[in-house]
Short mmCIF file of C-alpha atoms in Angstrom, two decimals:
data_model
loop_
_atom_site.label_atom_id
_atom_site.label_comp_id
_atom_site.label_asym_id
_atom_site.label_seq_id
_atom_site.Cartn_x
_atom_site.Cartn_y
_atom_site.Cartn_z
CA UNK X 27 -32.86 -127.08 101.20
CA UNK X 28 -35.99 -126.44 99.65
CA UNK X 29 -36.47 -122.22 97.86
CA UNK X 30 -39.00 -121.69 100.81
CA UNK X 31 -36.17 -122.58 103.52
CA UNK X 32 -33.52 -120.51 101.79
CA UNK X 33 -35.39 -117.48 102.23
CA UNK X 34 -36.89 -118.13 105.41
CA UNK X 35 -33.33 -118.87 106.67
CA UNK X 36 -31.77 -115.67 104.88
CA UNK X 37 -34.66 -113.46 106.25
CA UNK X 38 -34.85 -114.33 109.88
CA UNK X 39 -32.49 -117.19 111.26
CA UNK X 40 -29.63 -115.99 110.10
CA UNK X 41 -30.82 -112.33 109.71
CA UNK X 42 -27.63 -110.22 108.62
CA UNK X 43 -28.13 -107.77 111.05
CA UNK X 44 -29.08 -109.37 114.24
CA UNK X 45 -27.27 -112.12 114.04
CA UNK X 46 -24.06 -111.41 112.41
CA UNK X 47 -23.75 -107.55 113.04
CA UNK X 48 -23.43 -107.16 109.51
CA UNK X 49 -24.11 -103.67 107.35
CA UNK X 50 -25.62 -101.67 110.61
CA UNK X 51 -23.45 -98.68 108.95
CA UNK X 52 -26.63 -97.85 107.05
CA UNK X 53 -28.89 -99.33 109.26
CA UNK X 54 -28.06 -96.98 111.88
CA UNK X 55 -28.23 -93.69 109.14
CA UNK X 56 -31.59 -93.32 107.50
CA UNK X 57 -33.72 -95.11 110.13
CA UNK X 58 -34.76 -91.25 111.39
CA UNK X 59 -37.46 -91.37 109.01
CA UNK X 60 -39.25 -94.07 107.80
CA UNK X 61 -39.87 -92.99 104.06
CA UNK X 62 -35.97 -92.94 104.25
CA UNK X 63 -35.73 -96.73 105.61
CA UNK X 64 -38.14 -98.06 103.38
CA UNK X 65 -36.05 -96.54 99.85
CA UNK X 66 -32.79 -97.60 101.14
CA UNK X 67 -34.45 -101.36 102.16
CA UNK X 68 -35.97 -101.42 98.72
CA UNK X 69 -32.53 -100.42 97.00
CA UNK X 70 -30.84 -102.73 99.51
CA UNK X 71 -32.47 -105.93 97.98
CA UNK X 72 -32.39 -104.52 94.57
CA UNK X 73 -29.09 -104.54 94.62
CA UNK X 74 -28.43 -107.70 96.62
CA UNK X 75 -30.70 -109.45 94.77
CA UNK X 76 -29.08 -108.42 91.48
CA UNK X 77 -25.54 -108.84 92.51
CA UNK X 78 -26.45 -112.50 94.21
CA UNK X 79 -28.06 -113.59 91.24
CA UNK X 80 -25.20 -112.35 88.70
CA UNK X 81 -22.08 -113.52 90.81
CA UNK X 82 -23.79 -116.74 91.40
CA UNK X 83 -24.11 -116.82 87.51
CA UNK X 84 -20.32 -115.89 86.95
CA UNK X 85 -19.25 -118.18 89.60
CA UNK X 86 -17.63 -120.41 87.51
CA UNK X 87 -16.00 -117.80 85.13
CA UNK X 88 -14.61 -116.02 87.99
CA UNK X 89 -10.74 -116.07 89.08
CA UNK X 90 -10.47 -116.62 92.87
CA UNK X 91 -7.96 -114.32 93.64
CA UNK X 92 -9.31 -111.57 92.09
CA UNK X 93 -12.88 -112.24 93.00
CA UNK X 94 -13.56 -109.37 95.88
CA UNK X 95 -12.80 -107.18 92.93
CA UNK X 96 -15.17 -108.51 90.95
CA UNK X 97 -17.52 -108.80 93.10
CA UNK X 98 -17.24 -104.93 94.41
CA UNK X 99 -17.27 -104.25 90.50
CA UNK X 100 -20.82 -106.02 89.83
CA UNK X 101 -22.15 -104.45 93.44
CA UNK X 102 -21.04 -101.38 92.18
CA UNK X 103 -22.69 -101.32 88.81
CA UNK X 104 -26.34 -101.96 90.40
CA UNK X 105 -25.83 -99.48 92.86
CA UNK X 106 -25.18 -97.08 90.27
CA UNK X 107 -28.39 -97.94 88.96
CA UNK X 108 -30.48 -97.53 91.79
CA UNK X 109 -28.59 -94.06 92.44
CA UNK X 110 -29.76 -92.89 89.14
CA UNK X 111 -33.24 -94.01 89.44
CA UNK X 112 -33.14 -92.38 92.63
CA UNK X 113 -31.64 -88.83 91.31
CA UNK X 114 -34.57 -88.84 88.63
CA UNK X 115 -37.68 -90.26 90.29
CA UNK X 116 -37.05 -89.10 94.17
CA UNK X 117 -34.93 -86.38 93.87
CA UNK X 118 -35.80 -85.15 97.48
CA UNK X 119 -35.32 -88.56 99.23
CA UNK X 120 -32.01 -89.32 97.11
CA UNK X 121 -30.94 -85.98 99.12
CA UNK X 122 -31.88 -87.20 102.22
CA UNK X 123 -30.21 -89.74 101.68
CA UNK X 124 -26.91 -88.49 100.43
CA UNK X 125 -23.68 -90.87 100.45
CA UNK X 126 -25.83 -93.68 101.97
CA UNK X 127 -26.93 -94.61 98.95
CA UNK X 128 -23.36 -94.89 97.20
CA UNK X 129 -22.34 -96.45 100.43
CA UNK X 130 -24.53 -99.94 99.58
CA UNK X 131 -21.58 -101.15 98.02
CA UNK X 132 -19.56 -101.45 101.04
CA UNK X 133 -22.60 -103.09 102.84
CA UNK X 134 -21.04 -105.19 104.12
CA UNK X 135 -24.38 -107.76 103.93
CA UNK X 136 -24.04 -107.28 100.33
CA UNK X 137 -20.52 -108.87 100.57
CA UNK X 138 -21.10 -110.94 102.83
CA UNK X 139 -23.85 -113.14 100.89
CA UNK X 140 -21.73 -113.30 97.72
CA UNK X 141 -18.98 -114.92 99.85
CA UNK X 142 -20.94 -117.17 101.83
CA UNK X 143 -23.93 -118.16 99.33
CA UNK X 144 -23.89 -117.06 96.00
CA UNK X 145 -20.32 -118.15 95.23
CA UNK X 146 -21.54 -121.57 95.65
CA UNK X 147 -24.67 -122.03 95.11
CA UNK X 148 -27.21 -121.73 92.07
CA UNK X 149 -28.65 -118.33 90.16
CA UNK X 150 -32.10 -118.86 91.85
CA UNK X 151 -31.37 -119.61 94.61
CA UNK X 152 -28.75 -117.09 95.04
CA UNK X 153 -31.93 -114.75 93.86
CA UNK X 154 -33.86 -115.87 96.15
CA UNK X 155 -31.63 -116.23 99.04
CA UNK X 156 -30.57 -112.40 98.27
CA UNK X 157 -34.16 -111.10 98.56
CA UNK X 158 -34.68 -112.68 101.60
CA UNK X 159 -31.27 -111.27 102.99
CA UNK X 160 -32.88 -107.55 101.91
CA UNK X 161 -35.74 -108.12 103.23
CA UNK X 162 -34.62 -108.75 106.87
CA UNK X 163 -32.13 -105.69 106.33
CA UNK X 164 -35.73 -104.08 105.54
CA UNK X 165 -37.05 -105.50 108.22
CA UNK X 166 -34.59 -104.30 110.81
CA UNK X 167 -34.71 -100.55 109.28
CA UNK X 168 -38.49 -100.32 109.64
CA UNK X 169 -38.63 -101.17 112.85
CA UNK X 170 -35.70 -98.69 114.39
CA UNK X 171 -37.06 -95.76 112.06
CA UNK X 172 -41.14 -96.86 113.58
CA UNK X 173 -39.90 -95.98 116.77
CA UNK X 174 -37.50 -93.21 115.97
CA UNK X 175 -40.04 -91.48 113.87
CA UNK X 176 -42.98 -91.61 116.27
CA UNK X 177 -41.02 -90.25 119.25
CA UNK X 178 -38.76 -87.93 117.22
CA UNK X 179 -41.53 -86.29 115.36
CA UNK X 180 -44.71 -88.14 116.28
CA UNK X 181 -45.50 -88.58 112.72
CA UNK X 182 -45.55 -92.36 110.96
CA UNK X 183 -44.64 -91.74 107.06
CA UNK X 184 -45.00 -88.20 107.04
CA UNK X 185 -48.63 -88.52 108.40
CA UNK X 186 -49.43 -86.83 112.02
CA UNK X 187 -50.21 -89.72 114.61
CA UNK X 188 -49.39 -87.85 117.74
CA UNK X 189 -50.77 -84.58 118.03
CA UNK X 190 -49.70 -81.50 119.70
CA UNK X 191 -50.06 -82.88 123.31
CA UNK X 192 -46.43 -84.78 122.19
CA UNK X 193 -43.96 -83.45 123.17
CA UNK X 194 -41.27 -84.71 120.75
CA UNK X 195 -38.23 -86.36 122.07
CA UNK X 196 -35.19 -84.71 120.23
CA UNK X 197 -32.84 -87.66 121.09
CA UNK X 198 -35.21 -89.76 118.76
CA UNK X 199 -33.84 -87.60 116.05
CA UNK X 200 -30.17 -87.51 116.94
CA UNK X 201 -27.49 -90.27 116.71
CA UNK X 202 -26.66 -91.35 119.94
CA UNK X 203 -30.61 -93.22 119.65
CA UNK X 204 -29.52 -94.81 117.05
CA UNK X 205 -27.26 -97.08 118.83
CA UNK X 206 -29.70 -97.61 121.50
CA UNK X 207 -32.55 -98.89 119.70
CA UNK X 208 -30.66 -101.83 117.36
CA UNK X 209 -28.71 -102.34 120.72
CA UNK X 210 -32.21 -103.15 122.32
CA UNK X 211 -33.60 -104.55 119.39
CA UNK X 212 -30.63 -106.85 119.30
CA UNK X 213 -31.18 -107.50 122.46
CA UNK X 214 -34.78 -108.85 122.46
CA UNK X 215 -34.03 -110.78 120.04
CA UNK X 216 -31.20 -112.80 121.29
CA UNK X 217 -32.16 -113.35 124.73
CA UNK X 218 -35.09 -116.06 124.84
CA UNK X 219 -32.88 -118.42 122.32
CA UNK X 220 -29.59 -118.52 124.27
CA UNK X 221 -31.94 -119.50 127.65
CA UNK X 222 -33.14 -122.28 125.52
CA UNK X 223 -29.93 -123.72 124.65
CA UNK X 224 -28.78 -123.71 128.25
CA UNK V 6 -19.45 -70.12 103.29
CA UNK V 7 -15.36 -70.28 103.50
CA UNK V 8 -14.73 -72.84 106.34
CA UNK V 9 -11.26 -72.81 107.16
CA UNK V 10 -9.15 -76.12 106.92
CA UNK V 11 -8.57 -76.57 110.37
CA UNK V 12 -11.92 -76.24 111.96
CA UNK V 13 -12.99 -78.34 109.00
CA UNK V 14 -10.25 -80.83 111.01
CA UNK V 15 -11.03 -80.23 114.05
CA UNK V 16 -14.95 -80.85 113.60
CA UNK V 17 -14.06 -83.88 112.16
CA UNK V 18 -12.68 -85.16 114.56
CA UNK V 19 -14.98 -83.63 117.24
CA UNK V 20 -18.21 -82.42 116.33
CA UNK V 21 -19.05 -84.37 113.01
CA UNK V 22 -17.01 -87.82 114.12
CA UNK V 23 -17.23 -90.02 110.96
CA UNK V 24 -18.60 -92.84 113.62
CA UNK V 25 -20.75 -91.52 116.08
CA UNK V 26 -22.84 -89.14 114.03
CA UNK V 27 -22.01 -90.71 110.68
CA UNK V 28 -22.33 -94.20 111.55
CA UNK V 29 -19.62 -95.55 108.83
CA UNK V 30 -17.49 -98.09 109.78
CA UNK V 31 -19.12 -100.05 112.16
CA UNK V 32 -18.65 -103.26 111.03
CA UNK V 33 -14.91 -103.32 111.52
CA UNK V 34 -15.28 -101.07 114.86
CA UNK V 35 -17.47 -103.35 115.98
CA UNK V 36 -15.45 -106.57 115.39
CA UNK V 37 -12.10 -105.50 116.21
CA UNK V 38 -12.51 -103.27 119.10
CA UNK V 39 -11.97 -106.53 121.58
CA UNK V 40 -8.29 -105.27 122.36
CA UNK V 41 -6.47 -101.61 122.83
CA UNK V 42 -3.28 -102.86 120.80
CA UNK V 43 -5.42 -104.18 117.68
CA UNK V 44 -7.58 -100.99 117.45
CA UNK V 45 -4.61 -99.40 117.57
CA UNK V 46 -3.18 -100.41 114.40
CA UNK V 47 -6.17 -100.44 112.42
CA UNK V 48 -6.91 -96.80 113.73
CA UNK V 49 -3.55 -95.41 112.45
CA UNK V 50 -4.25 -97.78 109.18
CA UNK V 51 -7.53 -96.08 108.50
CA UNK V 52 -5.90 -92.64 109.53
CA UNK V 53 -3.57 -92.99 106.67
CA UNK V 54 -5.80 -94.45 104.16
CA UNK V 55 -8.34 -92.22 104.79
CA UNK V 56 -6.43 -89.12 104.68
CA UNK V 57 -4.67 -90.54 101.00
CA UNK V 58 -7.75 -91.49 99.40
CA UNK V 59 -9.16 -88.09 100.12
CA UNK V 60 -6.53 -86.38 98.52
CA UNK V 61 -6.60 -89.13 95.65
CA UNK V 62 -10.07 -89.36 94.90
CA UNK V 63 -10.70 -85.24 95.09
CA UNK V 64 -7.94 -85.23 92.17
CA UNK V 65 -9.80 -87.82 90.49
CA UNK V 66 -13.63 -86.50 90.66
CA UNK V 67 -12.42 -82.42 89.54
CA UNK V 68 -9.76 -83.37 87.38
CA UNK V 69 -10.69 -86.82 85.54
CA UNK V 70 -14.90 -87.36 86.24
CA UNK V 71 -15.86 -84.01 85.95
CA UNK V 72 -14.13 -82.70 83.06
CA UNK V 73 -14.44 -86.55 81.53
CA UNK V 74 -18.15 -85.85 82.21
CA UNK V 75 -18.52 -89.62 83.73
CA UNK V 76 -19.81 -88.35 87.19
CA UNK V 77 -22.20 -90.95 87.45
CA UNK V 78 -19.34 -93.41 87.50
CA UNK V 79 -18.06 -91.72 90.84
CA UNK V 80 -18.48 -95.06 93.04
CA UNK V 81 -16.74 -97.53 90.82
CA UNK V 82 -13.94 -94.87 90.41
CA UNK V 83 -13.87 -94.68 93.88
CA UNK V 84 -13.80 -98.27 94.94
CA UNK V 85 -11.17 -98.87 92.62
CA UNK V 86 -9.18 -96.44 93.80
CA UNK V 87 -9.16 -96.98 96.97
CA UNK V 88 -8.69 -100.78 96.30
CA UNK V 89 -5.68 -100.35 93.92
CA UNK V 90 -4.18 -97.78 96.70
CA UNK V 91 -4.53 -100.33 99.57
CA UNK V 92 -3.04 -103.21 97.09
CA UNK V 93 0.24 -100.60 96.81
CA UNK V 94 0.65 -99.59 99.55
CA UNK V 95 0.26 -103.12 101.07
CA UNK V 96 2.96 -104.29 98.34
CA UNK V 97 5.11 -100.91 99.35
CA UNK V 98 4.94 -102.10 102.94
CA UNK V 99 5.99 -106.01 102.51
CA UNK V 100 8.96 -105.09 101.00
CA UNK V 101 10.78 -102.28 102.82
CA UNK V 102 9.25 -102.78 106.33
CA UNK V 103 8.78 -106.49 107.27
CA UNK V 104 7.84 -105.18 111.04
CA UNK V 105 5.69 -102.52 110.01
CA UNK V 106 4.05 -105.20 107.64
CA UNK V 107 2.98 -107.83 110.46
CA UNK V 108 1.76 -105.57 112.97
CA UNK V 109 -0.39 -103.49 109.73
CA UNK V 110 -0.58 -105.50 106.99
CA UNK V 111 -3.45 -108.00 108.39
CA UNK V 112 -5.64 -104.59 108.81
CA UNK V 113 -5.40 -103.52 104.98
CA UNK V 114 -7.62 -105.79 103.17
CA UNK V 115 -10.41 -104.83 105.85
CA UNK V 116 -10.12 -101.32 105.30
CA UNK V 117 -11.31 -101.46 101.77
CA UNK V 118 -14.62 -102.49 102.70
CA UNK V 119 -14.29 -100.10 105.63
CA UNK V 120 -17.89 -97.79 104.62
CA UNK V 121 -16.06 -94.69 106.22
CA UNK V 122 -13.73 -94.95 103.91
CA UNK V 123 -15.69 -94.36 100.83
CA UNK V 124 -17.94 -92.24 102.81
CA UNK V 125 -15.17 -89.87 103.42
CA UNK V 126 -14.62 -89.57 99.64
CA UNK V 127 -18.41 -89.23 98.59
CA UNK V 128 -19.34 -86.72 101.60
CA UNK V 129 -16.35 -84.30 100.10
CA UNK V 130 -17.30 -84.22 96.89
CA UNK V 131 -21.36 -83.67 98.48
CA UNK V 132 -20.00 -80.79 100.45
CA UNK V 133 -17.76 -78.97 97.56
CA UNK V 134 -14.89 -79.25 99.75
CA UNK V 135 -11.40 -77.49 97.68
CA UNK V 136 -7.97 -80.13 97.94
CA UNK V 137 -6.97 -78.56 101.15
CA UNK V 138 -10.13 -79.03 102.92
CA UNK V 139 -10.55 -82.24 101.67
CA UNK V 140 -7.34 -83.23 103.22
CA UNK V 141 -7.82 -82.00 106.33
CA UNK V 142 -11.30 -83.83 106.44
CA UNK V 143 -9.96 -87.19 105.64
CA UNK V 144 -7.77 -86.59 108.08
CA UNK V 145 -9.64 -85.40 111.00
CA UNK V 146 -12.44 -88.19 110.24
CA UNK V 147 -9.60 -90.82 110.34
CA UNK V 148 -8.20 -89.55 113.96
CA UNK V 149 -12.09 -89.39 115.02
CA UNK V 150 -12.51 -92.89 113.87
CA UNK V 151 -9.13 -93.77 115.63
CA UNK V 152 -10.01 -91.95 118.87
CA UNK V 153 -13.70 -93.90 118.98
CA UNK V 154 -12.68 -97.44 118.43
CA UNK V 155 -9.84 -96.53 121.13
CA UNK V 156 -12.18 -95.53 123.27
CA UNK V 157 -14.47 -98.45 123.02
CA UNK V 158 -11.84 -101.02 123.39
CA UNK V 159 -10.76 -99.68 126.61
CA UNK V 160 -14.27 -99.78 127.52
CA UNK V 161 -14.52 -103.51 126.38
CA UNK V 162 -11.62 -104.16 128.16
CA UNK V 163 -13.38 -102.76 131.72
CA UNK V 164 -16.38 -104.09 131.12
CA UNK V 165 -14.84 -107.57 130.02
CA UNK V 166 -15.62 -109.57 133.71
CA UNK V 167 -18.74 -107.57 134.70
CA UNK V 168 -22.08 -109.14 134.93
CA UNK V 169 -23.91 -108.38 131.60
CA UNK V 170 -27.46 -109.74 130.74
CA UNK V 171 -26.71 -112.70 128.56
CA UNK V 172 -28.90 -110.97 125.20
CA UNK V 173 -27.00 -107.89 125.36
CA UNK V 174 -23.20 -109.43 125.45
CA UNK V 175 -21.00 -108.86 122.47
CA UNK V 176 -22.49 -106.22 119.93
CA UNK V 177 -25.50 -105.41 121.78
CA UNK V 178 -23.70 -103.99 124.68
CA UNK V 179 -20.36 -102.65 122.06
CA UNK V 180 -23.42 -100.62 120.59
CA UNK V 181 -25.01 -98.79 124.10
CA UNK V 182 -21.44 -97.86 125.24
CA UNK V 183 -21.25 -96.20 121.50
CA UNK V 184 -24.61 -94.76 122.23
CA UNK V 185 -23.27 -93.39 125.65
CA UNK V 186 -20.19 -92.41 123.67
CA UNK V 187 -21.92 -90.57 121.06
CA UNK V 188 -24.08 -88.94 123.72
CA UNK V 189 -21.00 -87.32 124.93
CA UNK V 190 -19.75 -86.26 121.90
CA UNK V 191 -23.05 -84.24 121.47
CA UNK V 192 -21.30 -82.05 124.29
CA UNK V 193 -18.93 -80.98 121.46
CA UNK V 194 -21.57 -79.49 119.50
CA UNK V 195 -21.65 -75.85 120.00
CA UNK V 196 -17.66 -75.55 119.89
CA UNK V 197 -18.01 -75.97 115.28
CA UNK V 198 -20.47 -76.84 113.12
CA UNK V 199 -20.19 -78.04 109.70
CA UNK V 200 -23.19 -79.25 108.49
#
C-alpha cells in the first residue's frame, strides 16, 4: 500500500465512524455547534496522530499483555496536552467542551487504530494512517454540527445565515437530534454500496 | 446551590441519563445491545463499576491531586484507576465466584474503555459534587445506563424480523430508536434539573 492509499483508506473506506460505529460518544456531544466540532476534530487527530505514530514506534519495546495499558498511558499523555493548550488559548471553548475533551482517551477510534494499524505497521505510516483516521472523525463532526447549527440557531460558525424569518428548530439543539442525524448520515452512506454488491 | 443526594440520583437516572443526553458509552451500547440477557450483565457490571470508581476517584482528585497539586494529571489518574479497579475486582471475582465470573467476567475488560465511565468521574469533579453526591451520581448514571441499553435490546429484539431499509440495518436503525428513546426521556425534564 502506497502513503496516498493508507490515508485515503483510513479517511473514507474504512471511515471509523460510518463504517465501524466507532467513537460516536463524542461525535454525538459537541456537534451542536460547529466551532465546537471543528476543536474537538482538530484535537482528535492531534492526538491520534501522536499516539499512532509513538505506539507504532514502541511497538517492538512493548509487552503484549500489558499493552492496552500502555497504550491508554501514551493516549493519555497527548490528551493532556491538548487539554492544556485548550485551558490557556480557548478558555471559553475548552468550557464548552467540558469532559469531552478528557474523554478522547476512551475514543474508542483512538484505540481502535493502535490495535489494528499502528501495532504493526511503520511510524509513518502509522502517522499518516492516524491523520487520515482524524480527519474522517472531522469529517463526520462537521457535517452533523452544519446541519444542527443552521436549524438550531440558523447561524454557521457563529455568523448569522438565516435571519429572523427562521424560526429555529429547538430539537436541532437538543440530544434526541443527535441520534437522528449520524443515524441518517449513516444511512446515506451505506445504502448505494450494499445494492452494488447484490 | 445544595442539591440533595437523591434527586442528584434520581436525575441521573431520569432527567440527565448518562446516555441519552450525555452520549457516553455508545460504543459498547451499541454493540452489545443485540440480546436482553447480555445487556443485562453488562448493565449491572457498569452499575457497580460506575458507582465504585465514583467514590474512588472523588477520594483521589480532593485528597491526593488537589492537595498533591497534580490536577492536570486528573485523566491518567483516572484511567488508571479505574483500570487497576476492574483488574481486582475481575481477579476478586475468578476466585470466590466461578458462576458469577462467566456470566460477568467477559463484560469487565470492555468497561474500561466504557467513555461513561470516565465521564462519570470527570463530570463530578466539573460539577463540585461532595462524596455523597458523588456516589449517588455514579450510581444513578449506572442504573440510567442499565435501564437504556435494556430498553434498546428489547427493542432490537421486536424489531429483529421487520422489514428495515437495507442502509439503515444494524447501527443506523440501534441509533433512531435511541433518538426516539431520548425523545421520551425529554418528557422527564421538568420533574429535576441538574444542570
Amino acid at each position: 500500500m502506497t502513503k496516498k492509499d493508507i490515508f485515503l483508506n483510513s479517511t473514507f473506506t474504512e471511515n471509523s465512524v460510518w463504517k465501524q460505529i466507532l467513537g460516536i460518544c463524542s461525535a454525538l456531544a459537541v456537534t451542536n455547534l460547529m466551532i465546537n466540532s471543528l476543536v474537538m476534530g482538530l484535537g482528535v487527530i492531534f492526538t491520534l496522530a501522536l499516539s499512532s505514530f509513538t505506539i507504532s514506534l514502541l511497538r517492538e519495546y512493548i509487552p503484549k499483555r500489558i499493552r492496552m495499558m500502555v497504550q491508554t498511558l501514551i493516549i493519555a499523555s497527548y490528551v493532556i496536552i491538548v487539554d492544556l493548550f485548550l485551558k490557556a488559548f480557548l478558555p471559553e471553548i475548552s468550557k464548552n467542551l467540558g469532559p469531552y475533551v478528557g474523554l478522547i482517551i476512551t475514543n474508542c477510534i483512538i484505540m481502535g487504530r493502535a490495535e489494528a494499524f499502528s501495532s504493526k505497521n511503520p511510524p509513518v505510516d502509522s502517522l499518516i494512517d492516524g491523520i487520515g483516521a482524524g480527519l474522517g472523525y472531522t469529517l463526520v463532526l462537521i457535517i452533523i454540527s452544519f446541519v444542527r447549527e443552521l436549524f438550531g440557531f440558523g447561524t454557521i460558525f457563529g455568523f448569522t445565515i438565516l435571519g429572523d424569518w427562521w424560526t429555529k428548530w429547538s430539537i436541532m439543539v437538543m440530544a434526541p437530534s443527535a441520534f437522528f442525524m449520524l443515524a441518517i448520515l449513516i444511512w446515506i452512506i451505506n445504502s448505494p454500496k450494499k445494492e452494488k454488491v447484490k | 446551590m445544595e442539591l440533595s443526594s437523591f434527586i442528584i440520583f434520581l436525575a441521573a437516572i431520569f432527567t440527565s441519563n448518562i446516555l441519552l443526553t450525555n452520549f457516553l458509552g455508545m460504543c459498547s451500547f451499541l454493540s452489545v445491545s443485540k440480546e436482553i440477557e447480555s445487556s443485562l450483565g453488562l448493565g449491572f457490571a457498569v452499575v457497580f463499576v460506575m458507582t465504585m470508581t465514583s467514590a474512588l476517584n472523588y477520594l483521589v482528585y480532593h485528597h491526593i491531586l488537589v492537595p498533591m497539586n497534580i490536577v492536570y494529571l486528573q485523566y491518567i489518574i483516572f484511567i488508571l484507576v479505574i483500570a487497576a479497579f476492574v483488574q481486582l475486582i475481575e481477579i476478586i471475582i475468578e476466585r470466590f465466584s466461578p458462576l458469577l465470573y462467566y456470566s460477568l467476567g467477559i463484560f469487565l475488560p470492555l468497561i474500561t474503555v466504557n467513555c461513561a465511565i470516565l465521564g462519570v468521574s470527570l463530570f463530578l469533579i466539573i460539577r463540585n459534587y461532595s462524596f455523597v453526591q458523588s456516589v449517588a451520581y455514579g450510581a444513578g448514571s449506572g442504573l440510567g445506563w442499565l435501564l437504556a441499553i435494556l430498553a434498546l435490546a428489547g427493542i432490537r429484539q421486536k424489531v429483529k424480523e421487520k422489514f428495515v431499509p437495507i442502509g439503515l440495518r444494524g447501527a443506523g436503525l440501534s441509533l433512531i430508536i435511541t433518538g426516539i428513546m431520548a425523545l421520551a426521556f425529554i418528557g422527564f425534564s421538568g420533574v429535576v434539573i441538574i444542570q
